Amino acid sequence: MAANNYVPKKPDVINCNIEKTLDVIGGKWAFLVLRELFVGTRRFGELQRLIPAVSPRALTSTLRHMEQKGVLERKVYPTVPVTVEYTLTPKGEDLHQIIREMKLWASKWT
């Protein structure tokens, strides 16, 4: 009698919408960047001042990630020094309700 060597394959990636959302906003600094951009367009230096604990490198990385995910838009002005502004896209604005709900939950339970 031959042994059955069949092993079912596990999927490489499990598609979960919550996981996809966390990929966009789950970074350490993303929530704070979103909080500041919900108010309106901000320059890099403004974000640094408003989020004093973030290093310039971490802020740059967070902003690039969020830009790649389509959450914010980066606009460069040819000034000396270069002026860079960040604005939420409609996709980014849609995150406001999610963040608000998380804030309400935290107020209630923590």
GROMACS .gro file of C-alpha atoms in nm:
model
  110
    1MET     CA    1   0.000   0.000   0.000
    2ALA     CA    2   0.155   0.332  -0.109
    3ALA     CA    3   0.160   0.622   0.134
    4ASN     CA    4  -0.039   0.928   0.041
    5ASN     CA    5   0.214   1.215   0.029
    6TYR     CA    6  -0.038   1.483  -0.063
    7VAL     CA    7   0.006   1.800   0.142
    8PRO     CA    8  -0.242   2.079   0.075
    9LYS     CA    9  -0.081   2.409  -0.018
   10LYS     CA   10  -0.131   2.708   0.208
   11PRO     CA   11  -0.197   3.039   0.036
   12ASP     CA   12   0.110   3.264   0.020
   13VAL     CA   13  -0.094   3.572   0.098
   14ILE     CA   14  -0.424   3.602   0.275
   15ASN     CA   15  -0.621   3.897   0.144
   16CYS     CA   16  -0.782   4.077   0.434
   17ASN     CA   17  -0.918   4.428   0.402
   18ILE     CA   18  -0.822   4.517   0.760
   19GLU     CA   19  -0.467   4.402   0.691
   20LYS     CA   20  -0.461   4.619   0.379
   21THR     CA   21  -0.577   4.921   0.580
   22LEU     CA   22  -0.316   4.860   0.848
   23ASP     CA   23  -0.050   4.841   0.578
   24VAL     CA   24  -0.139   5.200   0.491
   25ILE     CA   25  -0.192   5.350   0.838
   26GLY     CA   26  -0.023   5.103   1.069
   27GLY     CA   27   0.319   5.267   1.079
   28LYS     CA   28   0.439   5.414   1.406
   29TRP     CA   29   0.409   5.776   1.287
   30ALA     CA   30   0.129   5.749   1.031
   31PHE     CA   31  -0.149   5.833   1.278
   32LEU     CA   32   0.025   6.151   1.390
   33VAL     CA   33   0.095   6.257   1.032
   34LEU     CA   34  -0.269   6.195   0.943
   35ARG     CA   35  -0.384   6.393   1.247
   36GLU     CA   36  -0.188   6.694   1.126
   37LEU     CA   37  -0.292   6.661   0.762
   38PHE     CA   38  -0.662   6.632   0.853
   39VAL     CA   39  -0.630   7.000   0.950
   40GLY     CA   40  -0.492   7.091   0.607
   41THR     CA   41  -0.181   7.110   0.391
   42ARG     CA   42   0.147   7.106   0.584
   43ARG     CA   43   0.510   7.157   0.496
   44PHE     CA   44   0.778   6.911   0.602
   45GLY     CA   45   0.918   7.152   0.863
   46GLU     CA   46   0.571   7.210   1.009
   47LEU     CA   47   0.519   6.837   1.047
   48GLN     CA   48   0.856   6.808   1.222
   49ARG     CA   49   0.760   7.082   1.469
   50LEU     CA   50   0.412   6.941   1.527
   51ILE     CA   51   0.544   6.587   1.584
   52PRO     CA   52   0.863   6.659   1.781
   53ALA     CA   53   0.938   6.294   1.868
   54VAL     CA   54   0.975   6.187   1.504
   55SER     CA   55   1.319   6.200   1.345
   56PRO     CA   56   1.353   6.360   1.000
   57ARG     CA   57   1.444   6.020   0.857
   58ALA     CA   58   1.139   5.848   1.007
   59LEU     CA   59   0.912   6.131   0.895
   60THR     CA   60   1.050   6.112   0.541
   61SER     CA   61   1.000   5.736   0.535
   62THR     CA   62   0.642   5.767   0.663
   63LEU     CA   63   0.554   6.037   0.412
   64ARG     CA   64   0.701   5.836   0.122
   65HIS     CA   65   0.510   5.524   0.228
   66MET     CA   66   0.184   5.716   0.253
   67GLU     CA   67   0.246   5.881  -0.084
   68GLN     CA   68   0.311   5.541  -0.246
   69LYS     CA   69  -0.016   5.415  -0.098
   70GLY     CA   70  -0.204   5.710  -0.246
   71VAL     CA   71  -0.301   5.861   0.090
   72LEU     CA   72  -0.122   6.191   0.044
   73GLU     CA   73   0.013   6.406  -0.231
   74ARG     CA   74   0.357   6.569  -0.230
   75LYS     CA   75   0.400   6.898  -0.410
   76VAL     CA   76   0.745   7.050  -0.464
   77TYR     CA   77   0.793   7.421  -0.527
   78PRO     CA   78   1.116   7.537  -0.695
   79THR     CA   79   1.223   7.779  -0.424
   80VAL     CA   80   1.554   7.814  -0.242
   81PRO     CA   81   1.548   7.611  -0.027
   82VAL     CA   82   1.296   7.380  -0.192
   83THR     CA   83   0.948   7.400  -0.043
   84VAL     CA   84   0.760   7.071  -0.012
   85GLU     CA   85   0.394   7.052   0.088
   86TYR     CA   86   0.185   6.749   0.177
   87THR     CA   87  -0.190   6.725   0.131
   88LEU     CA   88  -0.428   6.436   0.184
   89THR     CA   89  -0.586   6.283  -0.124
   90PRO     CA   90  -0.955   6.186  -0.121
   91LYS     CA   91  -0.835   5.837  -0.026
   92GLY     CA   92  -0.651   5.988   0.271
   93GLU     CA   93  -0.948   6.202   0.372
   94ASP     CA   94  -1.160   5.887   0.388
   95LEU     CA   95  -0.939   5.766   0.673
   96HIS     CA   96  -1.064   6.049   0.895
   97GLN     CA   97  -1.375   5.857   1.002
   98ILE     CA   98  -1.170   5.547   1.089
   99ILE     CA   99  -0.925   5.748   1.298
  100ARG     CA  100  -1.210   5.933   1.471
  101GLU     CA  101  -1.374   5.602   1.566
  102MET     CA  102  -1.045   5.468   1.701
  103LYS     CA  103  -1.005   5.785   1.909
  104LEU     CA  104  -1.356   5.742   2.052
  105TRP     CA  105  -1.284   5.379   2.135
  106ALA     CA  106  -0.962   5.475   2.313
  107SER     CA  107  -1.143   5.745   2.512
  108LYS     CA  108  -1.398   5.491   2.627
  109TRP     CA  109  -1.173   5.197   2.703
  110THR     CA  110  -0.827   5.323   2.793
   0.00000   0.00000   0.00000
